[in-house]
Short mmCIF file of C-alpha atoms and ligand atoms in Angstrom, two decimals:
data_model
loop_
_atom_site.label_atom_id
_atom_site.label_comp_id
_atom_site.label_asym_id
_atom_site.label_seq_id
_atom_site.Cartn_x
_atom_site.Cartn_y
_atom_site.Cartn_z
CA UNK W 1 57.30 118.96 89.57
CA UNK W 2 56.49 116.62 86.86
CA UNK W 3 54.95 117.47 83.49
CA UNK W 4 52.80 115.12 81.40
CA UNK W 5 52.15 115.54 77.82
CA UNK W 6 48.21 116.04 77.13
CA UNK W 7 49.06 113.72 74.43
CA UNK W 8 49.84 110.99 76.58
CA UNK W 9 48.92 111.49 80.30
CA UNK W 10 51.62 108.60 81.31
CA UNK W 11 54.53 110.44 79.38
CA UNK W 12 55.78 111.83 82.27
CA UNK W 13 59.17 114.20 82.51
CA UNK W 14 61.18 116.61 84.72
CA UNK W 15 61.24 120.49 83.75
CA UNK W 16 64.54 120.08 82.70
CA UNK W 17 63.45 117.82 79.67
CA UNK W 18 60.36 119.22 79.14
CA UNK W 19 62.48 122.66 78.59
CA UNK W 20 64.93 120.87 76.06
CA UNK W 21 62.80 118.61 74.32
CA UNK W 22 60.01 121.39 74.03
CA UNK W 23 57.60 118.82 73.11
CA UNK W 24 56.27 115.95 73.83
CA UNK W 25 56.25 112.44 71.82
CA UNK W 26 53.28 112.86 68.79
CA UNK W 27 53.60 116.95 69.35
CA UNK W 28 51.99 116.92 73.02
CA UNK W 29 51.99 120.11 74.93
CA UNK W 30 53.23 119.44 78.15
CA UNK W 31 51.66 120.27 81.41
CA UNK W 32 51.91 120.22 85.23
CA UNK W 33 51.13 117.26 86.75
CA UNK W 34 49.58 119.52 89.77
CA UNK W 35 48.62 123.31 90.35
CA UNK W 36 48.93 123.95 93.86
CA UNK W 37 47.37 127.42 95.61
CA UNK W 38 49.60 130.16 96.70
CA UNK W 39 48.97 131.00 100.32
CA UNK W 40 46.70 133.29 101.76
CA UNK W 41 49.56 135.55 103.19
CA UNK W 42 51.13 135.50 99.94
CA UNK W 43 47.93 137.43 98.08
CA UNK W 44 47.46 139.74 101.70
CA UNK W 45 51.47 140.35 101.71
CA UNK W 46 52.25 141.03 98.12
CA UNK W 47 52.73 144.66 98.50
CA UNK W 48 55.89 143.98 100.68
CA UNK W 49 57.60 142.28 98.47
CA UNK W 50 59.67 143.11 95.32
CA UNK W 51 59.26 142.29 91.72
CA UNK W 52 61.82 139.39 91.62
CA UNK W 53 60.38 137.69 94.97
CA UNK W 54 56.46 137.98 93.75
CA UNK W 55 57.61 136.46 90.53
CA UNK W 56 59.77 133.74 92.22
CA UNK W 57 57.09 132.50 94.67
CA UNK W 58 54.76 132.21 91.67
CA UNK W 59 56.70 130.15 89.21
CA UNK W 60 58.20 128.29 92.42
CA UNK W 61 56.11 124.90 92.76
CA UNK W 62 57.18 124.72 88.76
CA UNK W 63 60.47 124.36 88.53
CA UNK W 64 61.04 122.90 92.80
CA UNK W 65 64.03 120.82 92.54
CA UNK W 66 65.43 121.54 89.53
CA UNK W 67 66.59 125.41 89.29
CA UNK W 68 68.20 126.32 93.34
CA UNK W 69 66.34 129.19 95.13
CA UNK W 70 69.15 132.39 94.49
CA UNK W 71 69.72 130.57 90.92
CA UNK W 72 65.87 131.28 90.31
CA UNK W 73 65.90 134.23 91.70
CA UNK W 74 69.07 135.39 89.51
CA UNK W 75 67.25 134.21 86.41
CA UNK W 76 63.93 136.00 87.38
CA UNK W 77 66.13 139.48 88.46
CA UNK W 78 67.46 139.38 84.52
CA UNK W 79 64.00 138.46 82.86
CA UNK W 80 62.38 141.38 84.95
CA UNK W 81 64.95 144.12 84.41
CA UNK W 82 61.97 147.09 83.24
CA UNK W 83 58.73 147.98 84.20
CA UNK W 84 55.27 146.71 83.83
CA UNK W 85 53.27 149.50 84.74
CA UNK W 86 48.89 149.56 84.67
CA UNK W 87 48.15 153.07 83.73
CA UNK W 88 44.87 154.36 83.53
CA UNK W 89 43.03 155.42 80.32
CA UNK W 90 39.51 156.36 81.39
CA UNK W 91 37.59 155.68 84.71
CA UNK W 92 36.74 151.87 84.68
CA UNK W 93 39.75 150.83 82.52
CA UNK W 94 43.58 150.28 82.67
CA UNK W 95 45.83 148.92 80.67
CA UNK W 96 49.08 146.95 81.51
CA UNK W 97 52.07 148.02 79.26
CA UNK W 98 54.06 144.97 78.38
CA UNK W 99 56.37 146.58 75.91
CA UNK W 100 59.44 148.41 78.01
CA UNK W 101 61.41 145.54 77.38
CA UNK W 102 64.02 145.66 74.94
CA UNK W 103 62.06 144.09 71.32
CA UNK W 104 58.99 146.33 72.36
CA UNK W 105 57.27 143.58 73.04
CA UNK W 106 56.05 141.35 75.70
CA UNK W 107 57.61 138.53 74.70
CA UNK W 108 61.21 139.99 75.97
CA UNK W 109 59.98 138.06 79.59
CA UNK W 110 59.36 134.30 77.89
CA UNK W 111 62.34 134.71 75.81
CA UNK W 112 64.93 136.56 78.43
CA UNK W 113 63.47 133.53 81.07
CA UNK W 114 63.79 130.39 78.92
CA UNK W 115 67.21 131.89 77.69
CA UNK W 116 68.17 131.97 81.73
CA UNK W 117 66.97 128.23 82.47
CA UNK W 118 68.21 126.99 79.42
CA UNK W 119 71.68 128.27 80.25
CA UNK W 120 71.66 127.03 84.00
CA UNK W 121 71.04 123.24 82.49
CA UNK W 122 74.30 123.98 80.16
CA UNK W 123 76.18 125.37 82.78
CA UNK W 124 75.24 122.93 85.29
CA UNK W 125 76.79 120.02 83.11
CA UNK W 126 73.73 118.18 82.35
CA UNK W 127 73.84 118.20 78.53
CA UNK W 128 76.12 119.70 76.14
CA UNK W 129 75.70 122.93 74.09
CA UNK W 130 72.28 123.71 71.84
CA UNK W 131 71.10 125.31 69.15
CA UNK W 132 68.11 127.13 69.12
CA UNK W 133 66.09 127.22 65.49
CA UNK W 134 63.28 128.86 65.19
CA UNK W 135 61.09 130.75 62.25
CA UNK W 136 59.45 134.16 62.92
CA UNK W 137 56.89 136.11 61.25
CA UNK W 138 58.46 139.28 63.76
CA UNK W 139 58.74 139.66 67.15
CA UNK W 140 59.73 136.02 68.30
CA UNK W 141 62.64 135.93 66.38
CA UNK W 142 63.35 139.93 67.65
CA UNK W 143 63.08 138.84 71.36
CA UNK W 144 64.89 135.00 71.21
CA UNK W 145 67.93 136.81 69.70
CA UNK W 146 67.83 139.47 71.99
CA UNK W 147 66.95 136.86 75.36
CA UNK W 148 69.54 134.41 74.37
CA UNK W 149 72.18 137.13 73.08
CA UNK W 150 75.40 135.96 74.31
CA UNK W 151 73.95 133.03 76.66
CA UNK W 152 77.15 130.25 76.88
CA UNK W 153 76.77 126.81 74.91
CA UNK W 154 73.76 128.64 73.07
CA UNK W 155 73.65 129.10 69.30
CA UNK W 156 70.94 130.65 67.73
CA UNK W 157 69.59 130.34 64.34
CA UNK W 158 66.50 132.27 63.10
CA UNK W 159 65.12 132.10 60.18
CA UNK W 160 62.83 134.55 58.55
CA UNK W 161 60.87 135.72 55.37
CA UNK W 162 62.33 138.02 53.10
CA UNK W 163 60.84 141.05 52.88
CA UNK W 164 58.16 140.22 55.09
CA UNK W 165 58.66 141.50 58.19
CA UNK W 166 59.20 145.21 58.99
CA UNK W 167 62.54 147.01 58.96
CA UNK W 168 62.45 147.58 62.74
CA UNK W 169 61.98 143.95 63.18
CA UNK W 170 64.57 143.08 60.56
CA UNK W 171 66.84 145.18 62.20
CA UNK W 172 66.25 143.96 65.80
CA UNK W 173 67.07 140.15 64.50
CA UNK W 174 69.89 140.80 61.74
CA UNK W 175 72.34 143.36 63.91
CA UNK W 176 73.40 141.42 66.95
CA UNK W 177 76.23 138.96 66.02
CA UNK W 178 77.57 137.12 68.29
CA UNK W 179 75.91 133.77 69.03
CA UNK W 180 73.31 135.12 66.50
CA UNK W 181 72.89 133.82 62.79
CA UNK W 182 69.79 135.22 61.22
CA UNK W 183 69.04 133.26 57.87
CA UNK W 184 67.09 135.04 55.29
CA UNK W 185 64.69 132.84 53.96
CA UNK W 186 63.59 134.00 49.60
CA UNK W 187 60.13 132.25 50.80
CA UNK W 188 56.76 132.93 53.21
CA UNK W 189 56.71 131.99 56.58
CA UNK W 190 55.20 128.73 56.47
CA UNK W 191 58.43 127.95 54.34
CA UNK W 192 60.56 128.73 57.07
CA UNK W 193 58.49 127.14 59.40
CA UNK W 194 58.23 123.57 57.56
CA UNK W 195 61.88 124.11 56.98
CA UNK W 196 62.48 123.76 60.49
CA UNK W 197 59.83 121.42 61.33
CA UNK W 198 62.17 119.31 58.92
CA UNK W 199 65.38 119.93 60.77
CA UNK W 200 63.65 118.64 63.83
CA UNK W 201 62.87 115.45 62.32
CA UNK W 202 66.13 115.02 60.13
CA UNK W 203 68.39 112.73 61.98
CA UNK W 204 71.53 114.15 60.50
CA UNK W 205 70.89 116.82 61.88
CA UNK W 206 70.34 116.05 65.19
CA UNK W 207 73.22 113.80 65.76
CA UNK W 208 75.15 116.87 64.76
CA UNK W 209 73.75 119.37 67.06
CA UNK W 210 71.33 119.61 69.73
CA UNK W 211 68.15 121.56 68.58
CA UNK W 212 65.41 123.30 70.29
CA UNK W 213 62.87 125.30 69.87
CA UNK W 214 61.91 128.65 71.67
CA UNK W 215 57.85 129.34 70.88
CA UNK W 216 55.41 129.08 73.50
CA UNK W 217 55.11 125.66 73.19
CA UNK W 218 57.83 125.35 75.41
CA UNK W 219 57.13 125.43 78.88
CA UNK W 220 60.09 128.13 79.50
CA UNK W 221 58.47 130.65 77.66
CA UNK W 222 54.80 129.79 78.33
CA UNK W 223 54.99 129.72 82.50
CA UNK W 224 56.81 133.25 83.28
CA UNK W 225 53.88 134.57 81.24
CA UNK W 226 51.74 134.35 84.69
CA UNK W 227 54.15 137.47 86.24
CA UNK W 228 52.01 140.17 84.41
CA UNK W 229 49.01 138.99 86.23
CA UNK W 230 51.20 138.94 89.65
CA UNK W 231 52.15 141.72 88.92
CA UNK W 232 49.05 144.13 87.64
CA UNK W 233 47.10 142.55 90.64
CA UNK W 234 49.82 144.19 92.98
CA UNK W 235 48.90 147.33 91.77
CA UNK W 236 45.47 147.36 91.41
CA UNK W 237 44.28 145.19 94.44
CA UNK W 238 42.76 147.88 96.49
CA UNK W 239 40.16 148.56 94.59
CA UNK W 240 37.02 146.99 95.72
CA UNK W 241 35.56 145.68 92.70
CA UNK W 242 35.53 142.60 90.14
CA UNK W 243 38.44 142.51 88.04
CA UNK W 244 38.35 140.94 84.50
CA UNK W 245 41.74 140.81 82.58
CA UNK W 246 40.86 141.44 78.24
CA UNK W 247 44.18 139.87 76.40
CA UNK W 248 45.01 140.16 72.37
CA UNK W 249 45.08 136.35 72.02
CA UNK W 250 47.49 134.69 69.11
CA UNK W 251 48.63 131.31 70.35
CA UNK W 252 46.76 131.86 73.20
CA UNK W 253 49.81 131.22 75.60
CA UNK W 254 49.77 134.56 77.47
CA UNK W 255 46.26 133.92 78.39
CA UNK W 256 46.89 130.71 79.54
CA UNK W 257 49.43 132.02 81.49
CA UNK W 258 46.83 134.14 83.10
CA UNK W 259 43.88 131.39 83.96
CA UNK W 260 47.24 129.32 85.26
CA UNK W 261 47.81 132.41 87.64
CA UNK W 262 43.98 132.02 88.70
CA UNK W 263 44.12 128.99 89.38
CA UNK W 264 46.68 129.40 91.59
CA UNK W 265 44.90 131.30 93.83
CA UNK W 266 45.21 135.34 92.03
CA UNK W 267 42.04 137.02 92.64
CA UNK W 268 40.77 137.80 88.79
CA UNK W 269 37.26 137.21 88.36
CA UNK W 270 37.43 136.82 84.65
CA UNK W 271 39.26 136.74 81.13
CA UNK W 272 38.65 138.36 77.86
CA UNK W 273 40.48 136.51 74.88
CA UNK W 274 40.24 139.57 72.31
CA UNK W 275 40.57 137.89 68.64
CA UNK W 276 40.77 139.60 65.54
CA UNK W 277 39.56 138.70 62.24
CA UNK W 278 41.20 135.11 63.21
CA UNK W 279 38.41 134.23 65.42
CA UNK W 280 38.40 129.65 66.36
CA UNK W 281 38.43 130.51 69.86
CA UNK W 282 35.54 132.84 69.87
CA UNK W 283 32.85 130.89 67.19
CA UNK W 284 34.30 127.67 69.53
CA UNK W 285 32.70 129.44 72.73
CA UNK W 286 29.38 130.18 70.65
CA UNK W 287 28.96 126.78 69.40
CA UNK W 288 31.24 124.30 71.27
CA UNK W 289 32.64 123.27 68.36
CA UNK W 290 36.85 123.48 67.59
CA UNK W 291 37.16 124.21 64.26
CA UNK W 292 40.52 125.40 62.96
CA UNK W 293 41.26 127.75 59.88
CA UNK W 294 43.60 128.52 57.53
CA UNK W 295 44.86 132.50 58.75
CA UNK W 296 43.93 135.45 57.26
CA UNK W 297 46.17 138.51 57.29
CA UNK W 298 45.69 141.49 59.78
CA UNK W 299 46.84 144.87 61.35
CA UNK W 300 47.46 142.80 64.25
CA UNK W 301 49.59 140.11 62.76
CA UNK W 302 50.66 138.81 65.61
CA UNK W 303 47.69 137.23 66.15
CA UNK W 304 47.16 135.86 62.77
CA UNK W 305 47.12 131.97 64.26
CA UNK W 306 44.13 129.52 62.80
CA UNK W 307 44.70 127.13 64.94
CA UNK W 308 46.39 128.52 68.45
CA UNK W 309 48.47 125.81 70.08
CA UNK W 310 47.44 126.96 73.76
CA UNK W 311 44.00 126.72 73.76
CA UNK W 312 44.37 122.48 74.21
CA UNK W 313 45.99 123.85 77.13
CA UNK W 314 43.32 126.21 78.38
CA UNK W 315 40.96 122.65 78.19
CA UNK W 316 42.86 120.84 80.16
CA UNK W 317 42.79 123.70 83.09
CA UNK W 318 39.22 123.14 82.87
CA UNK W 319 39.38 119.50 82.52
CA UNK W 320 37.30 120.07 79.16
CA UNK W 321 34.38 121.31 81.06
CA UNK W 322 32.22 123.89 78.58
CA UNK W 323 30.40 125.59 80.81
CA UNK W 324 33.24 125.89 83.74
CA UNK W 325 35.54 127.39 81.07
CA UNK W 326 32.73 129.77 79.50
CA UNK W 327 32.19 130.92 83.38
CA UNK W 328 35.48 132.01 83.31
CA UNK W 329 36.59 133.10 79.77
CA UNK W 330 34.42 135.04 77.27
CA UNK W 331 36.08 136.08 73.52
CA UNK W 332 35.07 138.41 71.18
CA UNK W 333 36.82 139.50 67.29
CA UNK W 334 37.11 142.19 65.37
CA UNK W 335 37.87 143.76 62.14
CA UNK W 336 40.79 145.94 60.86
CA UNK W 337 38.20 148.61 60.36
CA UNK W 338 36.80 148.32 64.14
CA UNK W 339 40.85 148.08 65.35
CA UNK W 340 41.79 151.29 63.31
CA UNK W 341 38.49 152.97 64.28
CA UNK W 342 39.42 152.31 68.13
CA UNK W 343 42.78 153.45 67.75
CA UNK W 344 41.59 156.88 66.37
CA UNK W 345 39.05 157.22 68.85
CA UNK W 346 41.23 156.44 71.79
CA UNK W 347 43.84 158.68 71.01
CA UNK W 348 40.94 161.26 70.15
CA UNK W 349 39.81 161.06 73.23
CA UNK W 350 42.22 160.60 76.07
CA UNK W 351 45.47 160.32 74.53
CA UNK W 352 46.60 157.33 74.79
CA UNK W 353 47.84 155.94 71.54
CA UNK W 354 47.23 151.87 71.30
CA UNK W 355 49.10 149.29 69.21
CA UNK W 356 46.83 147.14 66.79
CA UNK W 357 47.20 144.34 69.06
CA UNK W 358 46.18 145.97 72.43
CA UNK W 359 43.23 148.02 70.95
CA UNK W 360 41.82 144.26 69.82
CA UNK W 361 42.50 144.28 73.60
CA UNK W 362 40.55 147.12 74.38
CA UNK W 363 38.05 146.35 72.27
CA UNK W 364 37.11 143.36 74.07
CA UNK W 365 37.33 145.04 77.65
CA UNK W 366 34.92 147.08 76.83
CA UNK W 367 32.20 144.63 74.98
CA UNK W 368 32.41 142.76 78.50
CA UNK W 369 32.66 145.93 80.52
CA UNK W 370 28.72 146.89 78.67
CA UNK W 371 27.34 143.81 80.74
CA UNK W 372 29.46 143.46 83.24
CA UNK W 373 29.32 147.45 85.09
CA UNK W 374 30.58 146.25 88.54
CA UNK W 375 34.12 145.36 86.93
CA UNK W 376 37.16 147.03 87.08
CA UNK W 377 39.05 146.07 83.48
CA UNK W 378 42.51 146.34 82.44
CA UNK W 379 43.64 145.26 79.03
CA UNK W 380 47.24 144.12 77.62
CA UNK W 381 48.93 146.23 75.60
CA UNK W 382 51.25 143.69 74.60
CA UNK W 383 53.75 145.94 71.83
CA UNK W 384 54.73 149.93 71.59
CA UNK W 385 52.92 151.52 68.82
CA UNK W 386 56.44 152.21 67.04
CA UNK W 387 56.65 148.41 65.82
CA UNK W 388 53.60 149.30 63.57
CA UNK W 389 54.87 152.76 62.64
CA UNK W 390 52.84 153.03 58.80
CA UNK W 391 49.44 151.07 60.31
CA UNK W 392 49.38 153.78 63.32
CA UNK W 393 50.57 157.13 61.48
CA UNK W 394 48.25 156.20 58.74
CA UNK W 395 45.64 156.03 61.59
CA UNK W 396 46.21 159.59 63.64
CA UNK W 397 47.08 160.98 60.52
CA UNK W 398 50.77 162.50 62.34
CA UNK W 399 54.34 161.03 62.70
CA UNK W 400 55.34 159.44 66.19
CA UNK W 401 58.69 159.95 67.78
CA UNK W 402 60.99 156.62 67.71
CA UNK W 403 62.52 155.83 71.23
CA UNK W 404 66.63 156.44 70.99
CA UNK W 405 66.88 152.66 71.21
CA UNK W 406 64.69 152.04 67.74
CA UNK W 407 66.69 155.09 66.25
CA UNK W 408 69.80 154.29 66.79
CA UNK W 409 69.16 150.51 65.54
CA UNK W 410 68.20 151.92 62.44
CA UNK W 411 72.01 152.62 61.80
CA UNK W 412 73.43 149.44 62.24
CA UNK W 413 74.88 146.76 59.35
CA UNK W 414 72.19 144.56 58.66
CA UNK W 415 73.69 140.57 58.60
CA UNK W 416 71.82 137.67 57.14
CA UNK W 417 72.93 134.38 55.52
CA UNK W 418 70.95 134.45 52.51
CA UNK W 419 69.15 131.12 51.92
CA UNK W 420 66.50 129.45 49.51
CA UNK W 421 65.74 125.54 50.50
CA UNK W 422 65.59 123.16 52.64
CA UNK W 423 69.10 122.00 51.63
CA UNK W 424 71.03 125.22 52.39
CA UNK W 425 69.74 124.88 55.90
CA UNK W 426 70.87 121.58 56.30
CA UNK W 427 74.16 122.44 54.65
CA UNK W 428 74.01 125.15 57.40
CA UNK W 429 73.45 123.13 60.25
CA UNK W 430 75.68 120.52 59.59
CA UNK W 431 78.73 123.14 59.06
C1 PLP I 1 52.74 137.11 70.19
C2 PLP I 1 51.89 138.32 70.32
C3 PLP I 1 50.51 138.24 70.68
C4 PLP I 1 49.80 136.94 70.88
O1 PLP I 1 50.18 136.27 72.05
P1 PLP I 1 49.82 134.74 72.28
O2 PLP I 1 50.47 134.36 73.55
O3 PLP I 1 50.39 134.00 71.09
O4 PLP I 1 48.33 134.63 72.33
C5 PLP I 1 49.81 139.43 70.85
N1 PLP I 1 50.40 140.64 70.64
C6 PLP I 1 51.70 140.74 70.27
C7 PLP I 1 52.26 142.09 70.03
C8 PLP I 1 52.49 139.60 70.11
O5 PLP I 1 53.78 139.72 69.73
#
């Protein structure tokens, strides 16, 4: 399979590249060159088959060639090692829990997967070691460290803002050693992210070292996102009704992910991108117009993105076509007030205690669900409540047990290379 960038539709390049160089020439996304459908069978016969083989069937025509069958397979039996249950919360709705992995969050599967490829092109021969730089505002950097933890010829160096992210997350990026470095930036995030926008472009640098990136730009960590949906269907596909799939949209790669899996062939009838308070994708589907923001800060930071990288993405699946994509895709946003109100409720009323992401989730399942009564909806909850301890106990007004994982991590020796500039980095890097 080839990938183009949506930059430059003749740019053509393997997986392999596409993987390493992460992006195109002029920052193009890149993109298969073809979707093909799954086969019939495959949809009636996906009971019989395990996690690893659903998964590995689905991401198959993607990577043909270039990864061997039981290599795949080995990379997908790591990436899926927990569980990805749909539980249900009240009589029309479920929601799929995407946080047993080991950051709490669901970006454990792009990270653990793009850590697996990336190491079968090192070990293969290919190209030399790489390092992997990347900035976090909290769980990327949390689940890259943890994916790429010990992977051989990988070095990874994460950079975040001090004091900025929470101690769990500190914790989860500053205690693992190894082929870890965790560089505490004194600035915001955007500092660490032009920082390493400039070690990208700094030739120094890159005649040094190899350097990648590991958002979901990258088309490692952007395709595996299509095994939730693979894998929710399998549970929920005897029920005869509609079924409409309402995801807490940042970058808007996971949902991608999932109109990529529909395309393919997986019966879902429709998507919910749930925004909050950061809200282009949902005034672009009221007035057709694109028109990016600066981001405002929320309960669900996560999500806090002005101007999602995806979404050019999401076009091209529906070769720019307005009305095909607003057939398929409705959004709606939502306050802190609304999310916190929700989250009360919820756990009022059946129990079930919601992160601030998925009840922006929720939220939007149900909006649709008001028109829309012949639909069976199930939501992402895409991060355990624990990684937003204060928001939520502030919320239900009681303390919430940490898992024995989160505890103990609370215990370990923080270590961070204290930095300030641009120049420390480089004098990093070039060490
Ligand atoms: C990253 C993240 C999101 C947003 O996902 P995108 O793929 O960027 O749209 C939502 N919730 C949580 C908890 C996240 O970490």
């Amino acid at each position: 399979m080839k990938y183009f960038s949506l930059n430059d539709k003749n740019h053509k390049v393997s997986f392999e590249t596409a993987v390493l160089n992460g992006l195109g020439p002029n920052k193009g996304l890149y993109f298969p060159e073809e979707i093909k459908k799954l086969p019939k069978q495959f949809f009636q016969q996906i009971s019989s088959l395990t996690p690893t083989e659903i998964a590995t069937q689905a991401i198959g025509q993607f990577v043909e060639g270039e990864i061997p069958p039981a290599e795949l397979a080995g990379i997908i039996e790591n990436t899926l090692d927990f569980d990805f249950p749909v539980k249900p919360v009240e009589e029309q709705v479920g929601v799929l829990e995407l946080f047993h992995g080991p950051t709490l969050a669901f970006k454990d599967v792009g990270a653990k997967f793009m850590a697996g490829t990336l190491g079968y092109f090192i070990k293969k021969g290919n190209i030399p070691g790489v390092t992997v730089l990347v900035a976090t505002s909290g769980d990327t950097g949390g689940a890259v460290a943890r994916g790429f933890l010990k992977v051989e010829g990988i070095e990874v160096v994460i950079l975040y803002p001090k004091g900025k992210v929470s101690e769990i997350q500190e914790k989860q990026l500053t205690t693992l050693g190894e082929n870890i470095t965790a560089l505490e930036v004194d600035g915001s995030f955007d500092a660490c992210q032009s920082m390493v926008k400039m070690a990208f472009l700094d030739s120094e640098i890159q005649q040094h070292r190899k350097l990648t990136s590991a958002n979901s730009i990258n088309v490692a960590r952007w395709l595996p996102q299509m095994f939730y949906y693979f894998l929710a269907y399998e549970q929920v596909k005897n029920r005869d009704q509609k079924l409409a799939f309402s995801v807490p949209s940042g970058n808007f790669g996971n949902i991608c992910a999932g109109l990529l899996a529909k395309e393919m062939g997986l019966p879902i009838d429709h998507f919910v991108a749930a925004n909050n308070e950061n809200n282009v994708v949902t005034r672009f589907l009221q007035t057709q117009k694109y028109e990016p923001t600066a981001s405002v800060q929320t309960i669900s930071n996560a999500m806090d993105v002005g101007d999602p990288s995806n979404f050019i993405r999401i076009l091209e699946l529906f070769s720019n076509n307005f009305e095909d994509l607003k057939s398929h895709l409705s959004s709606f946003s939502y306050t802190d007030d609304q999310t916190r109100g929700i989250i009360k409720k919820v756990y009022e009323d059946t129990g079930y205690l919601m992160d601030p992401h998925g009840a922006v989730g929720y939220l939007g399942l149900k909006e649709f669900l008001r028109k829309h009564k012949d639909y069976y909806g199930i939501f992402l909850e895409t991060a355990h409540p624990v990684k937003f301890l204060e928001t939520i106990e502030d919320v239900i007004g009681k303390k919430i047990p940490l898992p024995p994982d989160i505890e103990a991590l609370k215990h370990r020796e923080k270590k961070a290379v204290q930095i300030s500039d641009y120049e420390d980095l480089k004098n990093f890097l070039l060490k």
